[in-house]
mmCIF file of C-alpha atoms in Angstrom:
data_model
loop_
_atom_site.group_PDB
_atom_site.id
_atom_site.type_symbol
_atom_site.label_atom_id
_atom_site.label_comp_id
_atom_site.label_asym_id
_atom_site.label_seq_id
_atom_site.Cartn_x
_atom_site.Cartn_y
_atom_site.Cartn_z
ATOM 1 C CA UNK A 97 158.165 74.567 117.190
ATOM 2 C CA UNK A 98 159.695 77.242 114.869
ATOM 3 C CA UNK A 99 157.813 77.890 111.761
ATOM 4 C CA UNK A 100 158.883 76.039 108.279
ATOM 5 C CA UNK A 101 161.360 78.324 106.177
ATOM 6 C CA UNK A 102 159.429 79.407 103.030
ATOM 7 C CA UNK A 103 155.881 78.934 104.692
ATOM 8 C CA UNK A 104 154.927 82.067 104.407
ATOM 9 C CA UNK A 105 155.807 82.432 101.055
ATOM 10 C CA UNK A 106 153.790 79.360 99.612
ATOM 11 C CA UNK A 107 150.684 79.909 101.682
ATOM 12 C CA UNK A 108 150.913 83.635 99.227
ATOM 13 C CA UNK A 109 151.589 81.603 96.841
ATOM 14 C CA UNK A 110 148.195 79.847 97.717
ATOM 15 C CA UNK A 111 146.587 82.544 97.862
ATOM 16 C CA UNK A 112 147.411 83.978 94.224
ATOM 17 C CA UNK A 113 146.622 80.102 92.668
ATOM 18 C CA UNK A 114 143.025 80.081 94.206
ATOM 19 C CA UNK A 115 142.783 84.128 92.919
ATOM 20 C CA UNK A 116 143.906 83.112 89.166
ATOM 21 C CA UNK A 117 141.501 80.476 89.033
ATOM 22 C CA UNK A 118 138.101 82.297 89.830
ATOM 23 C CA UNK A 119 136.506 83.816 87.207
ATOM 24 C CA UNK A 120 137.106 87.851 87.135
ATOM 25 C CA UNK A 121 133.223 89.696 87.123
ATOM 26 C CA UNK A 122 133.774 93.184 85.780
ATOM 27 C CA UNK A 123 130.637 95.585 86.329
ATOM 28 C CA UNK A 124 130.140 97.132 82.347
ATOM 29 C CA UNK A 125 129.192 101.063 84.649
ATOM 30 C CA UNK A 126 127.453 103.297 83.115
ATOM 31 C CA UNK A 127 125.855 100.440 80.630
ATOM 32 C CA UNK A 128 124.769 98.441 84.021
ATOM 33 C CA UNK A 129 124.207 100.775 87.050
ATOM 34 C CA UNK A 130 125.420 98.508 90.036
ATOM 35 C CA UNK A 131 123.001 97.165 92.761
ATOM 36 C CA UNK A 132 123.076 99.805 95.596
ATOM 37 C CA UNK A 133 122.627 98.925 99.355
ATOM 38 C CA UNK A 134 118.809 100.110 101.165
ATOM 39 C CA UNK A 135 120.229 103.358 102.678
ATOM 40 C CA UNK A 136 122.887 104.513 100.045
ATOM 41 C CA UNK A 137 124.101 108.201 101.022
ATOM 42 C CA UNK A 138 124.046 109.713 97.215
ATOM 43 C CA UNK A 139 122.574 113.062 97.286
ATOM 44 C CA UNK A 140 120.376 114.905 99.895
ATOM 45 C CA UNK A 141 116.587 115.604 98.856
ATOM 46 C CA UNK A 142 114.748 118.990 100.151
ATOM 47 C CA UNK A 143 111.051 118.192 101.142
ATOM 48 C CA UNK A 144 110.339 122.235 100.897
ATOM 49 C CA UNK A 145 106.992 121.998 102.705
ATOM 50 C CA UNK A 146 108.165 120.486 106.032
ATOM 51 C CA UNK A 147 111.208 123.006 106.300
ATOM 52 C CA UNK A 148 110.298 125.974 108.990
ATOM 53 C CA UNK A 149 113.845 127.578 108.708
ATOM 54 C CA UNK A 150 114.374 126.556 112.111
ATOM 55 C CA UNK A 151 118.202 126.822 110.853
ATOM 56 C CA UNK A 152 119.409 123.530 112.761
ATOM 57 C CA UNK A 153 120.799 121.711 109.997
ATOM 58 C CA UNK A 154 122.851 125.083 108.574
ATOM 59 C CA UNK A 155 123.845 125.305 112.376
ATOM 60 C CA UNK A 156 125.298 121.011 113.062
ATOM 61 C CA UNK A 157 126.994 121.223 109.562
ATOM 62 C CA UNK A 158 130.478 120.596 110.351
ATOM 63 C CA UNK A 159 131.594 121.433 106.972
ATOM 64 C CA UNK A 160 129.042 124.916 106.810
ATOM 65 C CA UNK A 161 128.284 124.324 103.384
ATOM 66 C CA UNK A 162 124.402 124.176 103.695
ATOM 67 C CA UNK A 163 123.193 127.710 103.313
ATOM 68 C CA UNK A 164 119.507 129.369 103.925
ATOM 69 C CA UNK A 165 118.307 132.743 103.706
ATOM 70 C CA UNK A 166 114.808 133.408 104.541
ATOM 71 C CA UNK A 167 112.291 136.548 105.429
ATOM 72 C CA UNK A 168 109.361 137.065 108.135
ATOM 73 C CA UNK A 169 105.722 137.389 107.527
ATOM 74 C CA UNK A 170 102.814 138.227 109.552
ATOM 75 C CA UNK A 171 99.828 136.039 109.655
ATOM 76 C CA UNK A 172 96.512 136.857 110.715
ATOM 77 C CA UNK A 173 94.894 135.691 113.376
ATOM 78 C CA UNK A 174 92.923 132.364 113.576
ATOM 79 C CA UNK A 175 90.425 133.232 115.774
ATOM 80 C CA UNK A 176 88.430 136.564 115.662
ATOM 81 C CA UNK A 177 90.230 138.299 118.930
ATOM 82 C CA UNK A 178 93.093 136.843 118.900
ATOM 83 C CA UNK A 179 96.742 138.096 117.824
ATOM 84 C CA UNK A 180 99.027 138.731 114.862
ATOM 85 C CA UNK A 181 101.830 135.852 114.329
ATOM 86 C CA UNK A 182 105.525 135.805 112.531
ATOM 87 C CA UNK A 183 106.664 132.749 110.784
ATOM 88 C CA UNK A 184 109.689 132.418 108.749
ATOM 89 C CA UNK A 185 109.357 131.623 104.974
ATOM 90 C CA UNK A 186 112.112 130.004 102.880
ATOM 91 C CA UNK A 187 113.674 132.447 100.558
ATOM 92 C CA UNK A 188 116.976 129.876 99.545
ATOM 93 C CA UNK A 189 118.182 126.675 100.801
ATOM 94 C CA UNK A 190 121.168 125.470 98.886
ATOM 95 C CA UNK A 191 123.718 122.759 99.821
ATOM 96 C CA UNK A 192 127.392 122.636 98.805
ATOM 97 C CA UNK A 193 128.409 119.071 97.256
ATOM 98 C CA UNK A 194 131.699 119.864 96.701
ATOM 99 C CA UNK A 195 132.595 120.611 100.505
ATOM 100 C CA UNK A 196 129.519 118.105 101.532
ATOM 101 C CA UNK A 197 130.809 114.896 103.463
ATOM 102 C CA UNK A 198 128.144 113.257 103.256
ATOM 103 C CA UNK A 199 128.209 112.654 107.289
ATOM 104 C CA UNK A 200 124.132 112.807 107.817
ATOM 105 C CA UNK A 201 123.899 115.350 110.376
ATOM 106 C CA UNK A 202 121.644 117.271 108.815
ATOM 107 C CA UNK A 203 119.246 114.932 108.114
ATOM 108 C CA UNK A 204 119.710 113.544 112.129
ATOM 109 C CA UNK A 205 118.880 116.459 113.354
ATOM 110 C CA UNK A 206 116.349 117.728 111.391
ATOM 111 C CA UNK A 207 112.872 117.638 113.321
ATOM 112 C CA UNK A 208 110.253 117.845 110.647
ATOM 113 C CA UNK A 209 111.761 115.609 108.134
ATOM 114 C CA UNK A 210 112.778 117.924 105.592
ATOM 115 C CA UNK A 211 115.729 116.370 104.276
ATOM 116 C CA UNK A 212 116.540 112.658 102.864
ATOM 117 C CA UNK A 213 119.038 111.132 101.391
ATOM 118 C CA UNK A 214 118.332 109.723 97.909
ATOM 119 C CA UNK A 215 120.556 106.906 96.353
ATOM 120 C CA UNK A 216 121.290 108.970 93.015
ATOM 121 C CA UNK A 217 125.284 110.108 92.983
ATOM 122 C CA UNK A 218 125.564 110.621 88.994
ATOM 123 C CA UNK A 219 125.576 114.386 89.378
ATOM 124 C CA UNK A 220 129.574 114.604 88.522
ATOM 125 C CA UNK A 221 130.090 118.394 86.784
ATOM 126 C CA UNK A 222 132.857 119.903 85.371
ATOM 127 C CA UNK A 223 132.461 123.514 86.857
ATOM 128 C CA UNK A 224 132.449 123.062 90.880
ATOM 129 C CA UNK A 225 130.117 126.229 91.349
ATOM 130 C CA UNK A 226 127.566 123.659 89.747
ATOM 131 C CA UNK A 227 128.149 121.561 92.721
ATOM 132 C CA UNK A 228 126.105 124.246 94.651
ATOM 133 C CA UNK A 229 122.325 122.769 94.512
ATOM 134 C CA UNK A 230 119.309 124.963 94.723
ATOM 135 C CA UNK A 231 115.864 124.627 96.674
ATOM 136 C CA UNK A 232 114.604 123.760 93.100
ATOM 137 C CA UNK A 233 116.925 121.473 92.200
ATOM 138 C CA UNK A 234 117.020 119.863 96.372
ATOM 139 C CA UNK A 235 113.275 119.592 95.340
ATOM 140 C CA UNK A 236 113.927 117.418 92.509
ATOM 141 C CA UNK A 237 115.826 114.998 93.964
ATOM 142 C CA UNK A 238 113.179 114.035 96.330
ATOM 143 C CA UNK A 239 111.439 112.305 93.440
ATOM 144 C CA UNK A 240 114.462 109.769 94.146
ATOM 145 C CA UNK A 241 114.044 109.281 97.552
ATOM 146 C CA UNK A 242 112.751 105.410 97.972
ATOM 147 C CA UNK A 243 109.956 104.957 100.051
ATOM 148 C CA UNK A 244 110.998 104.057 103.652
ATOM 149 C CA UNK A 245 111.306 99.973 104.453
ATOM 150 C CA UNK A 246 108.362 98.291 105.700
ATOM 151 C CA UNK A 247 107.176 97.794 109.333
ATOM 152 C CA UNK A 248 107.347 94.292 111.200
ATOM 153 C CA UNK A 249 103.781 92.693 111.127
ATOM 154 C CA UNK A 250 103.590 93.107 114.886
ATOM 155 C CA UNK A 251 105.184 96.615 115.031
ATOM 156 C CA UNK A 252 103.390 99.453 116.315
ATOM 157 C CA UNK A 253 101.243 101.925 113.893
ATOM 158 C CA UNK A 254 103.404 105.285 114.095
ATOM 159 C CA UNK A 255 101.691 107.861 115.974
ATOM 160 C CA UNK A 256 101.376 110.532 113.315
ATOM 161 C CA UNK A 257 99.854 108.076 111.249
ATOM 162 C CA UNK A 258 97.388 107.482 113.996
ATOM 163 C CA UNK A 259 96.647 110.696 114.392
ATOM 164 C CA UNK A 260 96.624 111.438 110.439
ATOM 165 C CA UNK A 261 93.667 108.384 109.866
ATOM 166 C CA UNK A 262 91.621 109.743 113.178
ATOM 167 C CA UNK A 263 91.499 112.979 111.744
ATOM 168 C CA UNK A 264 90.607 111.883 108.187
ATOM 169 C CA UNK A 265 88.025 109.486 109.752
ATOM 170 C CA UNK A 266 86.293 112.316 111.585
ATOM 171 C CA UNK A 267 86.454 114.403 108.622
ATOM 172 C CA UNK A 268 84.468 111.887 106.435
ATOM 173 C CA UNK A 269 82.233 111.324 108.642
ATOM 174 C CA UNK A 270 81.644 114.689 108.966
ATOM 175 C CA UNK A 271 81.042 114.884 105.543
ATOM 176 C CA UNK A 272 78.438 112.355 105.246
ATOM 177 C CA UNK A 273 76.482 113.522 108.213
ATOM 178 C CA UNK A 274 76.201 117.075 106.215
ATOM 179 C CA UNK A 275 75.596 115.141 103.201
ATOM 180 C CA UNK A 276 72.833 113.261 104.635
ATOM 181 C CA UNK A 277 71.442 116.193 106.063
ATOM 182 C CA UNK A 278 71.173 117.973 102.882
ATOM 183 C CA UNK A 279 69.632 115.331 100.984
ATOM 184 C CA UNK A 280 66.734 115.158 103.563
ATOM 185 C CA UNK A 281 66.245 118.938 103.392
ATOM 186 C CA UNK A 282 66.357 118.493 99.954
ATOM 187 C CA UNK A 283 63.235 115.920 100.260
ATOM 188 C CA UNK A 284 61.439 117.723 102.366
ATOM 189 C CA UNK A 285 61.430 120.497 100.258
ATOM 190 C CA UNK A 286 60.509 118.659 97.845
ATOM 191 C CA UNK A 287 57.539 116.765 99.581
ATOM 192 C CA UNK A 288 56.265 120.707 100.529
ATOM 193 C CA UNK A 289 56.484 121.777 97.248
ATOM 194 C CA UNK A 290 54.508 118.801 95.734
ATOM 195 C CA UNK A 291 50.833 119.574 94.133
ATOM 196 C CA UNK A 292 48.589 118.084 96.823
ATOM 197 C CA UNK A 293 45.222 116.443 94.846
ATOM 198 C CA UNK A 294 41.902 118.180 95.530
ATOM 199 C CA UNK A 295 38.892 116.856 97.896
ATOM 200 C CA UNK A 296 35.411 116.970 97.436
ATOM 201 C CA UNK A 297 32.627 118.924 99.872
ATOM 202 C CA UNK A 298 32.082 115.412 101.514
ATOM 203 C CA UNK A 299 35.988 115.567 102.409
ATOM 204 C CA UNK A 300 36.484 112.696 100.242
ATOM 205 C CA UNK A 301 39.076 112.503 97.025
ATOM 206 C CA UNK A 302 37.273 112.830 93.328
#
Protein backbone atom coordinates (compact mmCIF):
# COMPACT_ATOMS: atom_id res chain seq x y z
CA UNK A 1 0.00 0.00 0.00
CA UNK A 2 1.80 3.29 -0.90
CA UNK A 3 2.31 5.62 1.92
CA UNK A 4 -0.33 8.68 2.56
CA UNK A 5 0.92 12.01 0.78
CA UNK A 6 1.85 14.47 3.59
CA UNK A 7 2.50 11.63 6.25
CA UNK A 8 5.67 12.34 6.76
CA UNK A 9 5.23 15.77 7.20
CA UNK A 10 2.50 15.62 10.05
CA UNK A 11 4.10 12.81 12.00
CA UNK A 12 7.19 16.04 12.18
CA UNK A 13 4.67 17.93 12.79
CA UNK A 14 3.92 15.54 15.80
CA UNK A 15 6.90 15.53 16.81
CA UNK A 16 7.44 19.46 17.25
CA UNK A 17 3.64 19.64 19.14
CA UNK A 18 4.72 17.00 21.83
CA UNK A 19 8.42 19.10 21.95
CA UNK A 20 6.53 22.63 22.52
CA UNK A 21 4.53 21.27 25.15
CA UNK A 22 7.20 19.83 27.67
CA UNK A 23 8.56 22.04 29.91
CA UNK A 24 12.27 23.32 28.79
CA UNK A 25 14.93 22.46 32.06
CA UNK A 26 17.90 24.73 31.56
CA UNK A 27 21.02 23.76 33.85
CA UNK A 28 21.91 27.58 35.61
CA UNK A 29 26.30 26.15 35.00
CA UNK A 30 28.57 27.50 36.84
CA UNK A 31 25.76 28.49 39.68
CA UNK A 32 24.70 24.55 39.66
CA UNK A 33 27.60 22.19 38.66
CA UNK A 34 25.67 19.34 36.74
CA UNK A 35 25.42 15.71 38.09
CA UNK A 36 28.43 13.82 36.54
CA UNK A 37 28.36 10.05 35.63
CA UNK A 38 30.69 7.39 38.23
CA UNK A 39 33.74 7.32 35.88
CA UNK A 40 33.76 10.90 34.30
CA UNK A 41 37.19 11.35 32.27
CA UNK A 42 37.98 15.16 33.56
CA UNK A 43 41.53 15.42 34.38
CA UNK A 44 44.26 12.77 35.10
CA UNK A 45 45.62 12.58 38.85
CA UNK A 46 49.51 11.62 39.52
CA UNK A 47 49.78 9.26 42.63
CA UNK A 48 53.77 10.24 42.77
CA UNK A 49 54.63 7.40 45.16
CA UNK A 50 53.50 4.41 43.03
CA UNK A 51 55.25 5.84 39.78
CA UNK A 52 58.78 3.83 39.14
CA UNK A 53 59.45 5.70 35.78
CA UNK A 54 58.95 2.55 34.13
CA UNK A 55 58.10 5.06 31.09
CA UNK A 56 55.01 2.93 29.75
CA UNK A 57 52.46 5.46 29.81
CA UNK A 58 54.96 8.29 27.99
CA UNK A 59 55.61 5.24 25.59
CA UNK A 60 51.29 4.05 24.64
CA UNK A 61 50.49 7.85 24.41
CA UNK A 62 49.22 8.17 21.03
CA UNK A 63 49.17 11.83 21.19
CA UNK A 64 53.07 11.97 23.06
CA UNK A 65 52.07 14.66 25.16
CA UNK A 66 52.88 13.01 28.60
CA UNK A 67 56.47 13.82 29.32
CA UNK A 68 59.02 12.42 32.20
CA UNK A 69 62.48 13.05 32.87
CA UNK A 70 64.07 11.26 35.64
CA UNK A 71 67.81 10.37 37.12
CA UNK A 72 69.46 7.05 38.67
CA UNK A 73 70.50 6.43 42.17
CA UNK A 74 72.33 3.81 43.92
CA UNK A 75 70.94 2.15 46.92
CA UNK A 76 72.67 0.26 49.41
CA UNK A 77 72.40 -3.00 50.03
CA UNK A 78 69.70 -4.68 52.25
CA UNK A 79 71.50 -7.32 53.55
CA UNK A 80 75.12 -7.07 54.91
CA UNK A 81 76.95 -8.98 51.75
CA UNK A 82 74.89 -8.33 49.37
CA UNK A 83 75.06 -5.80 46.28
CA UNK A 84 74.62 -2.17 45.25
CA UNK A 85 71.12 -1.45 43.33
CA UNK A 86 69.91 1.44 40.66
CA UNK A 87 66.42 2.65 40.75
CA UNK A 88 65.04 5.45 38.83
CA UNK A 89 63.69 8.55 40.70
CA UNK A 90 61.14 10.99 39.24
CA UNK A 91 62.71 14.24 38.35
CA UNK A 92 59.31 15.65 36.11
CA UNK A 93 56.19 14.13 35.01
CA UNK A 94 54.01 16.58 33.20
CA UNK A 95 51.00 15.93 30.92
CA UNK A 96 49.85 18.08 27.99
CA UNK A 97 45.93 18.95 28.18
CA UNK A 98 45.84 20.77 25.28
CA UNK A 99 47.02 17.82 22.89
CA UNK A 100 45.51 15.21 25.67
CA UNK A 101 42.48 13.11 24.23
CA UNK A 102 41.49 11.97 26.98
CA UNK A 103 41.61 8.19 25.45
CA UNK A 104 42.78 6.35 28.94
CA UNK A 105 45.72 4.59 27.79
CA UNK A 106 47.81 5.71 30.16
CA UNK A 107 46.00 4.94 32.96
CA UNK A 108 45.27 1.12 31.20
CA UNK A 109 48.46 0.45 31.05
CA UNK A 110 49.92 1.68 33.92
CA UNK A 111 50.97 -1.29 36.36
CA UNK A 112 51.30 0.29 39.74
CA UNK A 113 48.37 2.53 39.67
CA UNK A 114 49.90 5.75 39.38
CA UNK A 115 47.51 7.57 37.43
CA UNK A 116 43.52 8.20 37.78
CA UNK A 117 41.22 10.01 36.30
CA UNK A 118 39.42 12.57 38.50
CA UNK A 119 35.94 14.04 37.49
CA UNK A 120 37.16 17.83 37.80
CA UNK A 121 37.32 19.51 34.01
CA UNK A 122 37.05 23.35 35.21
CA UNK A 123 40.72 23.95 34.50
CA UNK A 124 39.85 26.14 31.15
CA UNK A 125 43.06 28.84 30.79
CA UNK A 126 43.61 31.44 28.59
CA UNK A 127 47.42 30.86 27.84
CA UNK A 128 47.70 27.10 26.37
CA UNK A 129 51.35 26.67 27.84
CA UNK A 130 49.20 26.60 31.17
CA UNK A 131 47.58 23.59 29.80
CA UNK A 132 50.96 21.81 30.52
CA UNK A 133 50.39 20.27 34.23
CA UNK A 134 53.22 19.59 36.58
CA UNK A 135 54.04 16.56 39.01
CA UNK A 136 52.87 19.15 41.66
CA UNK A 137 49.99 20.19 40.24
CA UNK A 138 49.16 16.04 38.78
CA UNK A 139 49.58 15.63 42.63
CA UNK A 140 46.85 17.87 43.45
CA UNK A 141 44.35 16.60 41.52
CA UNK A 142 44.46 13.31 43.16
CA UNK A 143 42.70 14.90 46.11
CA UNK A 144 39.70 14.67 43.47
CA UNK A 145 39.93 11.32 42.61
CA UNK A 146 36.59 9.53 44.19
CA UNK A 147 37.17 6.58 46.01
CA UNK A 148 36.70 3.45 43.80
CA UNK A 149 32.86 1.81 43.82
CA UNK A 150 32.15 -0.75 46.27
CA UNK A 151 32.59 -4.57 46.02
CA UNK A 152 29.53 -7.07 45.67
CA UNK A 153 28.80 -8.63 49.18
CA UNK A 154 29.91 -12.00 47.85
CA UNK A 155 32.92 -10.71 45.82
CA UNK A 156 36.28 -11.78 46.54
CA UNK A 157 38.71 -9.70 49.06
CA UNK A 158 41.46 -8.31 46.51
CA UNK A 159 44.66 -9.96 46.97
CA UNK A 160 46.82 -6.99 47.88
CA UNK A 161 44.45 -6.25 50.43
CA UNK A 162 44.94 -9.73 51.71
CA UNK A 163 48.25 -9.55 51.75
CA UNK A 164 48.27 -5.79 53.19
CA UNK A 165 45.93 -7.04 56.55
CA UNK A 166 48.28 -10.41 56.94
CA UNK A 167 51.16 -8.34 57.12
CA UNK A 168 49.69 -5.70 59.47
CA UNK A 169 48.26 -8.60 61.57
CA UNK A 170 51.69 -10.15 62.02
CA UNK A 171 53.13 -6.89 62.71
CA UNK A 172 50.79 -6.21 65.73
CA UNK A 173 51.16 -9.12 67.00
CA UNK A 174 54.57 -8.78 66.92
CA UNK A 175 54.30 -5.83 68.75
CA UNK A 176 52.42 -7.09 71.61
CA UNK A 177 54.51 -10.16 72.08
CA UNK A 178 57.63 -7.56 72.58
CA UNK A 179 55.38 -5.52 74.58
CA UNK A 180 54.47 -8.23 76.82
CA UNK A 181 57.85 -9.27 77.10
CA UNK A 182 59.06 -6.04 78.31
CA UNK A 183 56.55 -5.50 80.84
CA UNK A 184 57.50 -8.88 82.51
CA UNK A 185 61.20 -7.95 82.46
CA UNK A 186 60.15 -4.91 83.75
CA UNK A 187 58.46 -6.89 86.85
CA UNK A 188 60.97 -8.97 87.41
CA UNK A 189 63.25 -6.37 87.82
CA UNK A 190 61.28 -4.96 89.86
CA UNK A 191 60.46 -8.02 92.18
CA UNK A 192 64.69 -8.33 92.39
CA UNK A 193 65.09 -5.02 93.29
CA UNK A 194 62.43 -5.07 96.12
CA UNK A 195 63.73 -4.68 99.97
CA UNK A 196 63.30 -8.26 101.20
CA UNK A 197 62.15 -8.03 105.27
CA UNK A 198 64.70 -9.36 107.77
CA UNK A 199 64.54 -12.86 109.80
CA UNK A 200 65.37 -13.61 113.13
CA UNK A 201 68.31 -16.28 114.44
CA UNK A 202 65.37 -18.83 114.82
CA UNK A 203 64.77 -18.27 110.89
CA UNK A 204 61.53 -16.85 111.70
CA UNK A 205 60.18 -13.09 110.61
CA UNK A 206 60.26 -10.28 113.63
Amino acid sequence: MPPIPGSGLAKGLAVTLRTMTKKTVTAQYPDTQPELPPRSRGVIGLFEENCTVCMLCARECPDWCIYIDSHKETVPPVAPGGRERSRNVLDRFAIDFSLCMYCGICIEVCPFDALFWSPEFEYAETDIHELTHERDKLREWMWTVPEPPALDPGAEEPKEIAAARKTADKLAAQQAQQAQEAQQAQEAQQAQQAPQAPQSEEGGTP
